[in-house]
Coordinates of C-alpha atoms in Angstrom, one line a residue:
M118 CA 77.7 -11.6 -90.2
G119 CA 78.4 -12.0 -86.4
H120 CA 76.9 -8.6 -85.7
T121 CA 73.8 -9.5 -87.6
L122 CA 73.3 -12.7 -85.5
L123 CA 73.7 -10.9 -82.2
G124 CA 71.2 -8.3 -83.3
V125 CA 68.6 -10.9 -84.1
L126 CA 69.2 -12.7 -80.8
G127 CA 68.9 -9.4 -78.9
L128 CA 65.7 -8.6 -80.7
F129 CA 64.3 -12.0 -79.9
L130 CA 65.1 -11.7 -76.2
L131 CA 63.6 -8.2 -76.0
N132 CA 60.4 -9.3 -77.7
T133 CA 60.1 -12.2 -75.3
L134 CA 60.5 -10.0 -72.2
L135 CA 58.1 -7.4 -73.6
Y136 CA 55.5 -10.1 -74.3
G137 CA 55.9 -11.6 -70.8
H138 CA 55.4 -8.2 -69.1
A139 CA 52.5 -7.4 -71.3
E140 CA 50.8 -10.7 -70.4
A141 CA 51.6 -10.2 -66.7
G142 CA 49.9 -6.8 -66.9
R143 CA 46.8 -8.4 -68.2
R144 CA 46.7 -10.9 -65.4
G145 CA 46.2 -10.5 -61.7
V146 CA 46.8 -12.8 -58.7
T147 CA 44.4 -13.0 -55.8
L148 CA 45.1 -14.3 -52.3
T149 CA 42.2 -15.6 -50.2
A150 CA 41.9 -17.4 -46.8
D151 CA 39.1 -19.7 -45.5
R152 CA 39.5 -17.8 -42.2
T153 CA 41.9 -15.2 -40.8
I154 CA 42.4 -16.5 -37.2
I155 CA 44.1 -19.8 -36.5
P156 CA 42.2 -21.5 -33.7
L157 CA 44.1 -23.4 -31.0
A158 CA 45.7 -26.5 -32.6
G159 CA 44.1 -25.6 -35.9
R160 CA 45.2 -24.3 -39.3
V161 CA 44.2 -21.9 -42.1
T162 CA 44.0 -22.6 -45.8
L163 CA 45.3 -19.9 -48.2
T164 CA 44.5 -19.9 -51.9
C165 CA 46.5 -18.0 -54.6
S166 CA 44.8 -17.9 -57.9
V167 CA 45.1 -16.2 -61.4
E168 CA 43.0 -16.2 -64.5
D169 CA 43.8 -19.0 -66.9
P170 CA 46.1 -20.7 -64.3
A171 CA 47.5 -23.4 -66.7
G172 CA 51.3 -23.8 -66.3
F173 CA 51.5 -21.4 -63.3
K174 CA 53.4 -22.0 -60.1
Y175 CA 53.2 -19.9 -57.0
Q176 CA 55.6 -18.3 -54.6
W177 CA 54.6 -17.5 -51.0
Y178 CA 55.9 -14.7 -48.8
R179 CA 55.3 -14.3 -45.0
Q180 CA 56.1 -11.3 -42.8
T181 CA 56.1 -12.2 -39.1
S182 CA 56.3 -8.7 -37.5
D183 CA 55.6 -5.1 -38.3
S184 CA 59.4 -4.4 -38.5
A185 CA 60.5 -7.6 -40.3
G186 CA 61.0 -7.8 -44.0
E187 CA 59.5 -10.5 -46.2
T188 CA 60.9 -14.0 -46.1
P189 CA 62.2 -15.4 -49.3
P190 CA 60.0 -17.8 -51.2
H191 CA 59.6 -20.8 -48.9
T192 CA 57.6 -23.1 -51.2
Q193 CA 56.8 -23.6 -54.9
N194 CA 53.7 -25.5 -55.7
V195 CA 52.0 -26.5 -58.9
D196 CA 48.6 -25.8 -57.4
E197 CA 47.2 -22.7 -55.9
S198 CA 46.6 -23.6 -52.2
N199 CA 48.8 -23.6 -49.2
R200 CA 47.9 -24.6 -45.6
V201 CA 49.6 -22.6 -42.9
I202 CA 49.6 -23.0 -39.1
S203 CA 51.6 -19.8 -38.3
Q204 CA 50.6 -16.2 -38.0
G205 CA 51.9 -13.5 -40.2
K206 CA 51.2 -11.2 -43.2
Y207 CA 51.0 -13.3 -46.4
T208 CA 51.3 -12.5 -50.1
C209 CA 51.8 -14.7 -53.2
R210 CA 52.9 -14.3 -56.8
G211 CA 52.5 -16.5 -59.9
W212 CA 55.0 -17.3 -62.6
R213 CA 55.4 -19.5 -65.6
N214 CA 58.4 -20.7 -67.8
E215 CA 57.0 -20.9 -71.3
P216 CA 56.4 -18.3 -72.1
Y217 CA 58.1 -16.8 -69.2
V218 CA 55.6 -14.7 -67.1
V219 CA 55.9 -13.4 -63.5
I220 CA 52.8 -11.8 -62.0
P221 CA 53.4 -9.2 -59.3
D222 CA 52.5 -9.8 -55.6
S223 CA 49.0 -10.5 -54.6
N224 CA 46.9 -8.6 -52.1
E225 CA 48.0 -9.0 -48.4
V226 CA 46.2 -11.4 -46.1
I227 CA 46.9 -11.2 -42.3
I228 CA 46.6 -14.4 -40.5
E229 CA 46.3 -14.2 -36.7
E230 CA 47.1 -17.0 -34.3
T231 CA 45.0 -17.6 -31.1
V232 CA 47.3 -18.2 -28.2
S233 CA 46.4 -20.5 -25.3
N234 CA 46.5 -17.7 -22.7
R235 CA 43.0 -16.8 -21.4
A236 CA 41.7 -13.2 -21.0
T237 CA 39.5 -12.5 -18.0
L238 CA 37.6 -9.2 -17.7
T239 CA 36.8 -8.0 -14.1
L240 CA 34.7 -5.0 -12.9
Q241 CA 35.9 -3.0 -10.0
P242 CA 34.1 -2.3 -7.8
N243 CA 31.9 -5.3 -8.5
W244 CA 28.7 -4.0 -6.9
P245 CA 25.3 -5.3 -8.1
Q246 CA 24.1 -1.7 -8.8
I247 CA 26.2 1.2 -10.2
F248 CA 24.9 4.8 -10.1
R249 CA 25.4 7.7 -12.5
G250 CA 28.6 9.6 -11.5
E251 CA 30.4 6.6 -9.9
T252 CA 33.9 5.7 -11.1
I253 CA 34.4 2.1 -12.2
T254 CA 37.5 0.2 -13.5
L255 CA 37.4 -2.5 -16.2
R256 CA 40.5 -4.7 -15.9
C257 CA 41.7 -7.3 -18.5
D258 CA 43.9 -10.0 -17.0
I259 CA 45.9 -12.5 -19.1
K260 CA 46.3 -15.8 -17.4
D261 CA 50.0 -17.0 -17.4
G262 CA 50.9 -13.9 -19.3
G263 CA 54.4 -13.9 -17.9
D264 CA 56.8 -11.1 -19.0
T265 CA 55.1 -10.7 -22.4
E266 CA 54.3 -7.1 -23.2
W267 CA 50.6 -7.3 -24.0
T268 CA 48.4 -4.8 -25.7
Y269 CA 44.7 -4.9 -25.2
E270 CA 41.6 -4.6 -27.3
W271 CA 38.1 -3.8 -26.0
L272 CA 34.5 -4.2 -26.9
P273 CA 32.7 -1.9 -27.4
D274 CA 35.2 -0.2 -29.7
N275 CA 35.0 3.2 -28.1
L276 CA 37.3 1.9 -25.3
N277 CA 40.1 1.3 -27.8
T278 CA 41.9 4.6 -27.1
P279 CA 45.6 5.0 -26.4
P280 CA 47.5 3.9 -24.4
T281 CA 46.6 0.3 -25.5
H282 CA 49.2 -1.3 -23.2
N283 CA 47.1 -0.4 -20.1
E284 CA 45.2 -3.5 -18.9
Y285 CA 42.4 -1.3 -17.4
R286 CA 39.9 1.4 -18.3
S287 CA 38.5 3.8 -15.6
I288 CA 35.2 5.5 -16.4
S289 CA 33.0 8.0 -14.6
V290 CA 29.8 6.3 -15.8
T291 CA 26.5 7.6 -17.1
E292 CA 23.5 5.7 -18.4
A293 CA 25.1 5.6 -21.8
H294 CA 27.8 3.2 -20.5
S295 CA 25.2 0.5 -19.8
G296 CA 25.9 -2.5 -22.0
E297 CA 28.1 -5.5 -22.6
Y298 CA 31.9 -5.5 -22.3
R299 CA 34.7 -7.9 -23.5
C300 CA 38.5 -7.8 -23.9
K301 CA 41.4 -9.7 -25.3
G302 CA 45.2 -9.5 -25.1
R303 CA 47.4 -9.1 -28.1
R304 CA 51.0 -10.4 -28.0
D305 CA 52.0 -8.9 -31.4
S306 CA 50.4 -7.9 -34.6
Y307 CA 49.6 -11.5 -35.5
S308 CA 48.7 -13.3 -32.2
S309 CA 46.1 -12.7 -29.6
T310 CA 43.9 -14.4 -27.0
E311 CA 40.3 -15.2 -27.5
W312 CA 37.7 -12.7 -26.4
S313 CA 36.9 -12.8 -22.7
D314 CA 33.5 -13.7 -21.3
V315 CA 30.9 -10.9 -21.3
I316 CA 30.4 -8.5 -18.3
T317 CA 27.1 -6.6 -18.4
L318 CA 27.1 -3.1 -16.8
T319 CA 23.9 -1.4 -15.8
V320 CA 24.0 2.2 -14.6
S321 CA 21.1 3.6 -12.6
S322 CA 20.2 7.2 -13.4
N323 CA 19.1 8.5 -10.0
R324 CA 21.4 9.2 -7.1
P325 CA 20.2 7.1 -4.2
K326 CA 19.0 8.6 -0.9
A327 CA 20.1 7.4 2.5
E328 CA 17.4 6.4 5.1
L329 CA 17.9 7.1 8.8
R330 CA 16.1 5.2 11.5
A331 CA 16.2 5.4 15.3
D332 CA 15.2 2.6 17.6
D333 CA 13.8 5.3 20.0
R334 CA 13.5 9.0 19.7
D335 CA 14.0 9.6 23.4
I336 CA 17.3 9.0 25.3
P337 CA 16.7 7.5 28.7
V338 CA 18.5 8.9 31.6
G339 CA 22.1 7.7 31.5
G340 CA 21.4 5.7 28.3
S341 CA 21.6 6.0 24.5
V342 CA 19.7 5.3 21.4
T343 CA 20.7 3.4 18.2
L344 CA 20.8 5.1 14.8
T345 CA 20.8 3.0 11.6
C346 CA 21.7 4.5 8.2
S347 CA 21.0 2.4 5.1
V348 CA 20.8 2.7 1.3
N349 CA 18.4 0.6 -0.8
S350 CA 19.0 -3.1 -0.3
S351 CA 20.0 -3.9 -3.9
S352 CA 23.3 -2.0 -3.6
S353 CA 26.3 -2.6 -1.4
G354 CA 29.7 -1.4 -0.3
W355 CA 28.5 1.7 1.6
K356 CA 30.1 3.3 4.6
Y357 CA 28.1 5.9 6.4
F358 CA 28.8 9.5 7.3
W359 CA 27.0 11.0 10.3
Y360 CA 26.0 14.6 11.0
R361 CA 24.5 16.4 14.0
G362 CA 23.0 19.8 13.6
E363 CA 23.2 21.1 10.1
K364 CA 23.7 18.6 7.4
T365 CA 26.3 20.9 5.8
S366 CA 28.5 20.6 8.9
E367 CA 31.6 18.4 9.1
P368 CA 30.7 14.7 9.6
L369 CA 31.2 13.1 13.0
T370 CA 34.5 11.6 11.9
S371 CA 34.7 9.3 14.9
Q372 CA 31.4 7.8 13.8
L373 CA 32.3 6.7 10.2
S374 CA 30.8 3.2 10.1
A375 CA 29.5 0.4 8.0
G376 CA 26.6 -0.2 10.5
P377 CA 24.5 1.3 13.3
I378 CA 25.9 3.7 15.9
R379 CA 24.8 4.6 19.4
V380 CA 24.4 8.3 20.5
S381 CA 23.8 9.7 24.0
K382 CA 23.3 13.3 23.1
E383 CA 20.1 15.0 21.9
G384 CA 19.9 16.9 18.7
V385 CA 19.0 16.7 15.0
Y386 CA 20.9 13.9 13.2
W387 CA 21.4 13.2 9.5
C388 CA 23.4 10.6 7.5
R389 CA 24.5 9.7 4.0
G390 CA 26.3 6.8 2.4
G391 CA 29.6 6.9 0.5
R392 CA 31.7 4.4 -1.4
G393 CA 34.5 4.1 -4.0
E394 CA 37.6 6.1 -4.7
P395 CA 37.0 9.0 -5.3
V396 CA 34.1 8.8 -2.8
Y397 CA 30.7 8.8 -4.4
Y398 CA 28.0 10.2 -2.0
T399 CA 24.3 9.4 -1.7
E400 CA 21.7 12.1 -1.0
Y401 CA 21.4 13.1 2.6
S402 CA 18.8 11.3 4.6
D403 CA 15.8 13.0 6.2
S404 CA 16.6 14.3 9.6
V405 CA 15.7 12.5 12.8
T406 CA 15.4 14.5 16.1
I407 CA 16.6 12.7 19.2
Y408 CA 15.3 14.0 22.5
R409 CA 16.5 13.7 26.1
K410 CA 13.9 12.5 28.6
V411 CA 12.8 14.9 31.4
P412 CA 11.1 13.8 34.7
N413 CA 7.8 15.5 34.0
K414 CA 4.9 13.0 33.6
A415 CA 2.4 13.1 30.8
V416 CA -1.2 12.1 31.7
V417 CA -4.1 11.4 29.2
T418 CA -7.6 12.4 30.4
L419 CA -10.9 11.5 28.7
Q420 CA -13.9 13.8 28.9
P421 CA -16.6 12.8 29.6
N422 CA -15.1 10.0 31.6
W423 CA -18.2 7.8 31.5
S424 CA -17.9 4.0 32.0
E425 CA -19.5 3.5 28.6
I426 CA -19.3 5.7 25.5
Y427 CA -21.9 5.2 22.7
R428 CA -21.6 5.6 19.0
G429 CA -22.4 9.2 18.0
E430 CA -21.3 10.8 21.3
M431 CA -18.6 13.5 21.4
I432 CA -15.5 13.0 23.5
T433 CA -12.3 15.0 24.2
L434 CA -8.8 13.5 24.8
R435 CA -6.4 15.9 26.7
C436 CA -2.7 15.5 27.3
E437 CA -1.5 17.2 30.5
I438 CA 2.1 17.6 31.6
K439 CA 2.5 17.3 35.4
D440 CA 4.6 20.2 36.8
G441 CA 4.9 21.6 33.3
G442 CA 5.0 25.2 34.5
D443 CA 5.3 27.9 31.8
T444 CA 7.2 25.7 29.4
E445 CA 5.9 25.7 25.9
W446 CA 5.2 22.1 25.0
E447 CA 4.5 20.2 21.8
Y448 CA 2.6 17.0 22.0
E449 CA 2.7 13.6 20.3
W450 CA 0.0 10.9 20.4
K451 CA 0.1 7.2 19.9
T452 CA -2.9 5.0 19.3
N453 CA -3.9 1.7 17.7
S454 CA -7.3 3.1 16.6
S455 CA -8.2 4.6 13.3
E456 CA -8.0 8.1 14.7
K457 CA -4.7 10.0 14.3
P458 CA -4.6 13.0 16.7
S459 CA -2.7 16.1 15.7
N460 CA 0.3 17.4 17.7
I461 CA -1.7 19.5 20.1
N462 CA -2.7 18.8 23.7
E463 CA -6.4 18.5 23.2
H464 CA -8.2 16.4 20.6
S465 CA -11.9 16.2 20.2
I466 CA -14.0 13.6 18.2
R467 CA -17.4 15.0 17.5
S468 CA -19.1 11.7 16.7
V469 CA -17.3 8.6 17.9
S470 CA -17.7 5.2 16.2
A471 CA -16.4 1.7 16.9
S472 CA -13.3 2.5 14.8
H473 CA -12.2 5.0 17.4
S474 CA -12.0 2.3 20.1
G475 CA -8.4 1.7 21.2
V476 CA -5.6 2.7 23.5
Y477 CA -4.4 6.3 23.5
R478 CA -1.1 7.6 24.9
C479 CA 0.7 10.9 24.7
K480 CA 4.0 12.6 25.5
G481 CA 5.2 16.2 25.7
R482 CA 8.2 17.8 24.0
K483 CA 9.8 21.1 25.1
K484 CA 9.9 23.6 22.2
S485 CA 13.0 25.3 23.5
E486 CA 15.2 22.2 23.7
K487 CA 15.4 18.7 22.4
S488 CA 13.8 17.0 25.4
S489 CA 10.6 15.1 26.1
T490 CA 8.6 13.3 28.7
D491 CA 8.1 9.6 28.7
W492 CA 4.9 8.2 27.2
S493 CA 1.8 8.5 29.4
D494 CA 0.0 5.5 30.9
P495 CA -2.6 4.2 28.4
V496 CA -6.2 5.3 28.4
N497 CA -8.6 2.8 26.8
L498 CA -11.6 4.1 24.8
T499 CA -14.4 1.6 24.1
V500 CA -17.2 2.7 21.9
S501 CA -20.4 0.6 22.3
Y502 CA -22.1 -0.1 19.0
S503 CA -23.3 -3.6 18.1
K504 CA -22.5 -7.2 18.8
S505 CA -22.1 -9.9 16.3
H506 CA -24.4 -12.6 17.7
H507 CA -27.9 -13.4 16.6
I508 CA -31.1 -13.2 18.6
S509 CA -34.5 -14.9 18.0
F510 CA -37.8 -13.8 19.3
K511 CA -41.5 -13.8 18.4
V512 CA -42.9 -10.5 17.2
K513 CA -46.5 -9.2 16.8
I514 CA -48.0 -8.0 13.6
V515 CA -48.4 -4.2 13.4
Q516 CA -50.0 -4.1 10.0
F517 CA -51.3 -6.6 7.4
I518 CA -51.7 -5.7 3.8
K519 CA -53.4 -8.0 1.3
R520 CA -53.7 -7.8 -2.4
L521 CA -55.0 -10.3 -5.0
F522 CA -51.9 -12.5 -5.3
W523 CA -49.7 -10.9 -2.7
F524 CA -49.7 -10.1 1.0
M525 CA -47.3 -8.6 3.5
Y526 CA -46.9 -8.4 7.3
I527 CA -45.2 -5.4 9.0
F528 CA -43.6 -6.3 12.3
K529 CA -42.3 -3.8 14.9
V530 CA -38.8 -4.9 16.0
N531 CA -38.0 -2.0 18.3
P532 CA -39.1 1.7 18.5
Q533 CA -36.8 2.6 15.6
Y534 CA -37.0 -0.4 13.3
V535 CA -39.8 -2.1 11.4
L536 CA -39.3 -5.5 9.7
I537 CA -41.4 -6.2 6.5
V538 CA -42.0 -9.8 5.6
Q539 CA -43.8 -10.8 2.4
N540 CA -45.8 -14.0 1.8
V541 CA -45.6 -15.4 5.3
F542 CA -48.0 -18.3 5.8
D543 CA -47.9 -18.7 9.6
P544 CA -47.6 -15.1 11.0
L545 CA -48.8 -16.2 14.5
S546 CA -45.8 -18.4 15.1
I547 CA -43.1 -16.9 12.9
H548 CA -39.6 -16.6 14.5
V549 CA -37.7 -13.6 13.1
F550 CA -33.9 -13.8 13.2
I551 CA -32.2 -10.5 13.4
Q552 CA -28.5 -9.9 13.4
K553 CA -27.7 -7.2 15.8
N554 CA -25.1 -5.7 13.4
N555 CA -28.1 -4.5 11.4
F556 CA -29.9 -3.1 14.4
P557 CA -27.4 -1.1 16.5
T558 CA -27.8 -1.6 20.3
E559 CA -27.8 2.0 21.4
P560 CA -28.9 2.5 25.0
Q561 CA -32.7 2.2 25.7
S562 CA -34.7 4.4 28.1
V563 CA -37.4 2.6 30.2
L564 CA -40.4 4.5 31.7
T565 CA -42.6 3.4 34.6
V566 CA -45.7 5.2 35.8
S567 CA -47.3 5.2 39.2
P568 CA -50.2 4.8 39.8
S569 CA -51.5 3.1 36.6
W570 CA -55.2 4.0 37.5
L571 CA -56.1 7.5 38.3
S572 CA -58.2 8.6 41.3
A573 CA -59.7 12.0 41.7
G574 CA -57.0 14.6 42.4
A575 CA -54.1 12.1 42.4
S576 CA -50.6 13.0 41.0
V577 CA -48.8 10.7 38.5
T578 CA -45.1 10.0 39.1
L579 CA -43.0 9.2 36.0
N580 CA -39.6 7.3 36.5
C581 CA -37.1 7.1 33.7
S582 CA -34.0 4.9 33.7
V583 CA -31.2 3.9 31.2
E584 CA -30.5 0.2 30.8
D585 CA -26.7 0.5 31.1
Q586 CA -26.7 2.5 34.4
S587 CA -23.8 4.7 33.1
A588 CA -23.4 8.3 34.4
G589 CA -24.1 11.8 33.0
W590 CA -27.6 11.5 31.8
R591 CA -30.3 14.1 31.9
F592 CA -34.0 13.1 31.3
Y593 CA -36.6 14.5 28.9
W594 CA -40.3 13.9 29.5
Y595 CA -43.0 13.6 26.9
K596 CA -46.8 13.2 26.5
T597 CA -48.0 11.0 23.7
V598 CA -50.2 12.7 21.1
P599 CA -52.4 10.3 19.0
D600 CA -52.6 10.8 15.3
P601 CA -55.2 8.4 13.7
S602 CA -53.7 8.9 10.2
V603 CA -50.6 7.0 11.2
S604 CA -49.8 4.0 13.4
Y605 CA -47.5 5.8 15.8
Y606 CA -47.5 8.7 18.3
S607 CA -46.0 12.1 18.1
Y608 CA -44.5 13.4 21.3
E609 CA -45.0 16.7 23.1
L610 CA -42.4 17.9 25.7
L611 CA -43.8 18.3 29.2
P612 CA -43.2 21.7 30.9
G613 CA -39.7 22.2 32.4
S614 CA -38.0 19.4 30.5
S615 CA -36.8 21.2 27.4
S616 CA -33.2 21.1 28.7
G617 CA -33.7 17.8 30.5
T618 CA -33.8 17.3 34.3
E619 CA -31.1 15.9 36.5
Q620 CA -33.7 13.9 38.4
D621 CA -34.8 10.7 36.9
S622 CA -38.4 11.3 38.1
Y623 CA -41.2 13.7 37.0
I624 CA -44.5 14.4 38.7
V625 CA -47.6 15.3 36.7
H626 CA -50.2 17.1 38.8
G627 CA -54.0 17.3 38.1
Q628 CA -54.2 14.4 35.6
T629 CA -57.9 13.5 35.2
H630 CA -58.1 11.5 32.0
T631 CA -56.3 8.6 30.3
A632 CA -52.9 9.7 28.9
G633 CA -49.7 8.2 27.6
Y634 CA -46.2 9.2 28.5
A635 CA -42.7 8.5 27.3
C636 CA -39.1 9.6 28.2
R637 CA -35.6 9.6 26.9
A638 CA -32.2 10.4 28.2
G639 CA -29.4 12.6 26.8
R640 CA -25.9 13.7 27.8
G641 CA -22.8 15.5 26.5
D642 CA -22.4 18.6 24.3
P643 CA -23.8 18.4 21.6
V644 CA -26.4 16.3 23.3
Y645 CA -26.5 12.5 22.5
H646 CA -30.0 11.1 23.0
T647 CA -31.1 7.5 23.7
Y648 CA -34.2 6.2 21.9
N649 CA -37.6 7.1 23.3
S650 CA -39.0 4.7 25.8
K651 CA -42.1 2.7 25.0
P652 CA -45.2 4.7 25.9
Q653 CA -46.7 3.9 29.3
F654 CA -50.3 4.8 30.1
V655 CA -52.3 5.9 33.1
W656 CA -56.0 5.0 33.0
S657 CA -58.9 7.1 34.0
A658 CA -62.1 5.7 35.4
D659 CA -63.9 9.0 34.8
F660 CA -67.3 8.0 33.2
H661 CA -67.9 11.6 32.3
S662 CA -65.1 11.7 29.7
S663 CA -65.6 13.5 26.4
A664 CA -64.9 10.2 24.6
S665 CA -66.3 6.8 25.3
L666 CA -65.9 3.2 24.1
T667 CA -68.8 0.8 23.9
V668 CA -68.7 -3.0 23.4
S669 CA -71.3 -4.9 21.4
P670 CA -72.7 -7.2 22.6
D671 CA -72.4 -5.5 26.0
R672 CA -71.5 -8.4 28.4
A673 CA -68.5 -9.3 30.5
Q674 CA -67.7 -12.6 28.8
H675 CA -67.2 -13.3 25.1
F676 CA -66.6 -16.4 23.1
T677 CA -64.6 -17.1 20.0
S678 CA -67.8 -17.7 18.1
D679 CA -69.1 -14.2 19.0
S680 CA -69.0 -11.3 16.6
V681 CA -67.6 -8.5 18.8
S682 CA -67.5 -4.8 17.9
L683 CA -65.9 -1.8 19.6
S684 CA -67.4 1.7 18.9
C685 CA -65.9 5.1 19.7
E686 CA -68.1 8.0 20.5
G687 CA -67.3 11.7 21.3
N688 CA -66.5 15.0 19.8
S689 CA -64.4 13.7 16.9
T690 CA -65.0 12.4 13.4
E691 CA -61.8 10.3 13.2
W692 CA -61.1 7.5 15.6
R693 CA -58.8 4.5 16.1
V694 CA -59.1 1.7 18.6
K695 CA -55.9 0.7 20.4
R696 CA -55.2 -2.4 22.5
L697 CA -52.6 -3.4 25.1
S698 CA -52.7 -7.0 26.3
P699 CA -50.4 -8.9 28.6
E700 CA -48.9 -10.9 25.8
D701 CA -48.5 -7.9 23.5
R702 CA -44.9 -6.8 23.1
Y703 CA -46.0 -3.5 21.5
L704 CA -49.1 -1.4 21.3
S705 CA -51.3 -2.2 18.4
D706 CA -54.4 -0.9 16.8
C707 CA -57.6 -2.3 15.2
T708 CA -56.0 -2.8 11.7
T709 CA -53.8 -5.5 13.3
W710 CA -56.5 -7.7 14.9
G711 CA -59.8 -6.5 13.4
T712 CA -61.4 -4.3 10.8
M713 CA -61.9 -0.6 11.3
N714 CA -65.0 0.9 9.7
G715 CA -65.5 4.5 10.6
S716 CA -65.5 4.7 14.4
T717 CA -66.3 1.0 14.9
C718 CA -63.7 -1.8 15.1
K719 CA -65.0 -5.3 14.4
L720 CA -62.7 -7.9 16.1
N721 CA -61.5 -11.0 14.3
T722 CA -62.9 -13.8 16.6
N723 CA -59.6 -15.8 16.2
R724 CA -57.7 -12.8 17.5
L725 CA -59.7 -12.2 20.6
S726 CA -57.6 -11.5 23.7
A727 CA -58.0 -10.4 27.3
A728 CA -56.7 -6.8 27.0
V729 CA -57.3 -3.2 27.6
Y730 CA -59.0 -1.4 24.7
W731 CA -59.4 2.3 24.3
C732 CA -60.3 5.0 21.7
E733 CA -58.0 7.7 20.4
S734 CA -58.6 10.7 18.2

């Protein structure tokens, strides 16, 4: 009987345990947290939960270090939540009395604690611009870290390589290292600082090049010059290495500097910048050659050396070295004009303009050694062209053209320029304003003739002058050739003047009839010419001329009410009548002040003037 009761009780207990384990196997416990890092003075809520939680209680376990075991159950609650303020690795399990069920441990949840220490990330060297190949160090400092053995975490994650206890990371940077960096310190597995502030690193791809400047290229006797080496202004921290001769030579160790140096020896100089440890070097600068001054004197000469040079003339600048001997020299020019002479001793400008005006200086350099003369005294070149003021004057009509609803006056401004004005209502009193910029003031030739009236067997003397009285002119002499089909004359060179004459006078022998003459001046090679002078006339009183002019009515005095006609007769079928009056500024023909019909010109009575009239064919 007793054995039977014990067997029943044992069977009951075994069934109960089997049922509890079977129910536990069907259930699972889950541990969750509202966050995994405890902020300063804050807390985290853990939640342990099972399916169908009625009647369940929970046990909590916490591991505080990687080496420590679990703590025994420190709390039993009827609900599923637990608020914690300490870091560690947490698990939980659920259990129930009736029927008795124990659910195995939940998943692990690691809760970290934020400590009050502050992480600070620094970049060394802290230059505003970092170049590819330079070495930089990122250092993570923990404020008030004391004797704690910290480990460090980095962003980006590729910096998290052993050993993690080093507070710095040294990198030989490339462009790929550009980006944002942060760090934090970890006291143990479950407590750390907050992330540091961000440091942004920008890596430039190109190695910078040093720039070398000299305040003067020539060392004065007993003196020195200043050399300045620099790297682009957006970077800093450079020291400079100086070289003389070949840039591959050893640097001038005594001249390692952070600023300019002074040198008193001629030669070819280079520099480059360096910074950091190990030293990162820039590219070498371009070379600068420093010369020693010699006592020889450079002199600039201007050919032709006329007091005034005109636009279009050819000039030659020459640099001469006094007592230069047989030395082979190179030359350097300095000017504030638009012209940039090459490094030879002679420079020609075939056609000068106002832009070539300026000051010219030169110096010589010996090819065999690094020495040079001082700069020459300045030579001032002034090219005459035009002036920027206005002039106002009355002009005479050369030609009048009238159509049904339109008319035009053509005015002669000077021998080379004609002004056309349309629809002018008062041509007799019009004032024409001309800006001299538009009509260049090249030199003018002026011709005088003597005598003006021919006598039998007399010679005619022509005198030509240039308004500016400058030197070097030769004179060219012309006879005017009428062409009735146009308003102007063509010109025919007089004998012996094809190359010009040095004399400013020319004598015409055996002149017996009326003729017109003109002149112009020229100088230089190639020849630069002035404008032709205004034609001047000598008048013949020969009544047996092959051409004649008759006036109708034939009387000495005429009135504005008269109808006056001038007729040309002679061995020609094409004539024109010309006039020159005291108030005329230029020669004019019948089409200006009358009407030409065949060989007869009928004068407009309102245009009558005391003047000399003649026929041309």
